[in-house]
CSV table of C-alpha atoms in Angstrom, one decimal:
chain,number,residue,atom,x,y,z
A,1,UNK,CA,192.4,121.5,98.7
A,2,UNK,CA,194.6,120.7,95.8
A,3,UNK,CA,194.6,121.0,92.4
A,4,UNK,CA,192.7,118.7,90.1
A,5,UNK,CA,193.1,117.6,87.0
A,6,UNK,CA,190.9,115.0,84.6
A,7,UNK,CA,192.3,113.0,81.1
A,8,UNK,CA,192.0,114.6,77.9
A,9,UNK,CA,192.9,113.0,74.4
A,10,UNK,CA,193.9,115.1,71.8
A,11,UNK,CA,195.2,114.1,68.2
A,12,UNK,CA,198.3,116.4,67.0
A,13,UNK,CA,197.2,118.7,64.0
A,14,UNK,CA,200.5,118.2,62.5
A,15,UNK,CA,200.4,114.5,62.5
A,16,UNK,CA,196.5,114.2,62.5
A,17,UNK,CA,196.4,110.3,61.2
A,18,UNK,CA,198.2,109.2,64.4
A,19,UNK,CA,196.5,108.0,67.4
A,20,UNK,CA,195.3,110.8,69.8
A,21,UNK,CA,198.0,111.2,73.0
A,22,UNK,CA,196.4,111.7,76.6
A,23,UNK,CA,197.1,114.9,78.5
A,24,UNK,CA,196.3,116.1,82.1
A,25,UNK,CA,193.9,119.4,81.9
A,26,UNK,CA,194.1,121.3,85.0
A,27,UNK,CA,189.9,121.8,86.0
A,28,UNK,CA,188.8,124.4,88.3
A,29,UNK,CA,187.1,123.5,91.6
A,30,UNK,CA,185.2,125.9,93.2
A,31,UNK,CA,185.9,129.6,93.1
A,32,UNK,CA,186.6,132.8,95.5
A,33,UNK,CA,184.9,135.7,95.2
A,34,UNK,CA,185.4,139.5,95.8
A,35,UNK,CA,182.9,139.2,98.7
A,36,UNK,CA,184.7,135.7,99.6
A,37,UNK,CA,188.1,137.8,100.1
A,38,UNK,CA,186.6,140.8,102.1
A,39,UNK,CA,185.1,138.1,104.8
A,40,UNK,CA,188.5,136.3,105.2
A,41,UNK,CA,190.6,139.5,105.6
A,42,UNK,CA,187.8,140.9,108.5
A,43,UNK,CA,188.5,137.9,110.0
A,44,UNK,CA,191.9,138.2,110.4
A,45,UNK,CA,192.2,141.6,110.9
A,46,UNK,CA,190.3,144.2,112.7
A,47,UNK,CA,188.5,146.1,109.8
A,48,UNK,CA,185.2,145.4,108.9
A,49,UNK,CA,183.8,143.9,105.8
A,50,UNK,CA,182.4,146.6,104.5
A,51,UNK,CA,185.7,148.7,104.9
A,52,UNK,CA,187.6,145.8,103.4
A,53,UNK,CA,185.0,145.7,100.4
A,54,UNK,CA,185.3,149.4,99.7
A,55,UNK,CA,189.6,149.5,99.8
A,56,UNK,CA,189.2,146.5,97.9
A,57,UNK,CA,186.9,148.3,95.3
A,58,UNK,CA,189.0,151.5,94.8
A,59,UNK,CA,192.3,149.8,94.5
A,60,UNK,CA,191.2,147.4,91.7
A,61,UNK,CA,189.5,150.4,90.2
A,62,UNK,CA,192.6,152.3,90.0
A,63,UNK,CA,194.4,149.3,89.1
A,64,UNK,CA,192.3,148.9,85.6
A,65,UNK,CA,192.3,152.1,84.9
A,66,UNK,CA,196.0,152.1,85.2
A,67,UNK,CA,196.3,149.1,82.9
A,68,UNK,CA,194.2,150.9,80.2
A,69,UNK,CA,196.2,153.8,80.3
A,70,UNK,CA,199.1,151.6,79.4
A,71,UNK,CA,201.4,151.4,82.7
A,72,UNK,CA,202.7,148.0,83.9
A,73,UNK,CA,200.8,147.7,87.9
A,74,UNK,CA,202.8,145.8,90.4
A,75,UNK,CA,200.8,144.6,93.1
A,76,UNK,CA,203.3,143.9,95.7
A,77,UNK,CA,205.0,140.8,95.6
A,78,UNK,CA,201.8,139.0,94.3
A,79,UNK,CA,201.5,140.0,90.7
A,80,UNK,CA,201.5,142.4,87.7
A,81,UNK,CA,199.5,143.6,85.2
A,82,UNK,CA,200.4,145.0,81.8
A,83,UNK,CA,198.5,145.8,78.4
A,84,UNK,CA,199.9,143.5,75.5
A,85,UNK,CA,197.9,142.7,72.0
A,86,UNK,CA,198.6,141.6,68.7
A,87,UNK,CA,199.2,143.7,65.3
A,88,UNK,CA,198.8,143.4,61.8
A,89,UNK,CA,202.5,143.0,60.1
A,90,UNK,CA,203.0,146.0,57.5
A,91,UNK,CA,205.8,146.1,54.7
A,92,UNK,CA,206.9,149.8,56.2
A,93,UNK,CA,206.9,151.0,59.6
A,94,UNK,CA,204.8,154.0,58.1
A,95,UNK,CA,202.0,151.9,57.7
A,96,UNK,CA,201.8,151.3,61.6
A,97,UNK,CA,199.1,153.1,63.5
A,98,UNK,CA,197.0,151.7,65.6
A,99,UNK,CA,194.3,150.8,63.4
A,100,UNK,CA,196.7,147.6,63.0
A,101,UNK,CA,196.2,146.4,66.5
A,102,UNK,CA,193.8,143.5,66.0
A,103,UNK,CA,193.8,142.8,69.8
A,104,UNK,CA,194.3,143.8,73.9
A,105,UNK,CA,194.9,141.1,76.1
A,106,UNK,CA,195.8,142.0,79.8
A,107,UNK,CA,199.2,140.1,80.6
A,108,UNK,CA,199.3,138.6,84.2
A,109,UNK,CA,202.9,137.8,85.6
A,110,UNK,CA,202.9,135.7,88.6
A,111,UNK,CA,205.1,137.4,91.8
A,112,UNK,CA,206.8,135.4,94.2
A,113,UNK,CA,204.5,134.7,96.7
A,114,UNK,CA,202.1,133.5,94.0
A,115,UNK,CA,204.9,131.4,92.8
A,116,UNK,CA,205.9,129.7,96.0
A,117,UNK,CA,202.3,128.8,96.5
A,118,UNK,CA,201.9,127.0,93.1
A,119,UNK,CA,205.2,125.2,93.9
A,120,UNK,CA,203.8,124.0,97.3
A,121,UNK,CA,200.4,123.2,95.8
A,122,UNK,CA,199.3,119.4,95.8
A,123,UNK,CA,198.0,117.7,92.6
A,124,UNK,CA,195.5,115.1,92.6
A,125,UNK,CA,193.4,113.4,89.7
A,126,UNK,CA,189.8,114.2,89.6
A,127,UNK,CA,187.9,111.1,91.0
């Protein structure tokens, strides 16, 4: 199935008195689940469902606790996970604790397999 797209206008907030420019915006279609995964890999494999749902589970248990205790996860060749946020600016690197952290954000890096699948992936135009 490939990846769809419908046409957006949007005006440029530095130059809002020109005429809006169009843009492709990338809609999702359709949507995988946890319990969509654990069917596909019993099927290919010889572990159950349930087995699949429980590893499945545990790993990305461990895998969000790891992020909020600060380490950078590498899941194989798929992806990785890091925290990131944003901070107040402060005239003296004194004044930085981390009551100036304003926000956590979870960073996702593509891996290569990930990345040769987007480059494969077909684009259409949502009819």
């Amino acid at each position: 199935m490939p990846i769809t797209f419908n046409v957006i206008s949007r005006r440029s907030p530095l130059a809002p008195n020109e005429p809006p420019k169009f843009y492709a915006d990338i809609v999702g279609n359709g949507q995988t689940t946890f319990d969509d995964l654990a069917k596909y890999a019993s099927t290919v494999s010889t572990v159950s469902k349930a087995d699949i749902l429980a590893v499945l589970e545990s790993t990305f248990s461990k895998i969000a606790d790891d992020v909020a205790d600060g380490k950078i996860v590498y899941v194989g060749e798929y992806f990785t996970l890091q925290a990131g946020g944003s901070s107040e600016g402060k005239e003296t690197a004194e004044e930085v604790n981390a009551s100036c952290i304003t926000s956590l954000k979870t960073i996702f890096r593509p891996g290569k397999l990930i990345k040769q699948a987007m480059k494969l992936a077909e684009i259409r135009k949502k009819d």
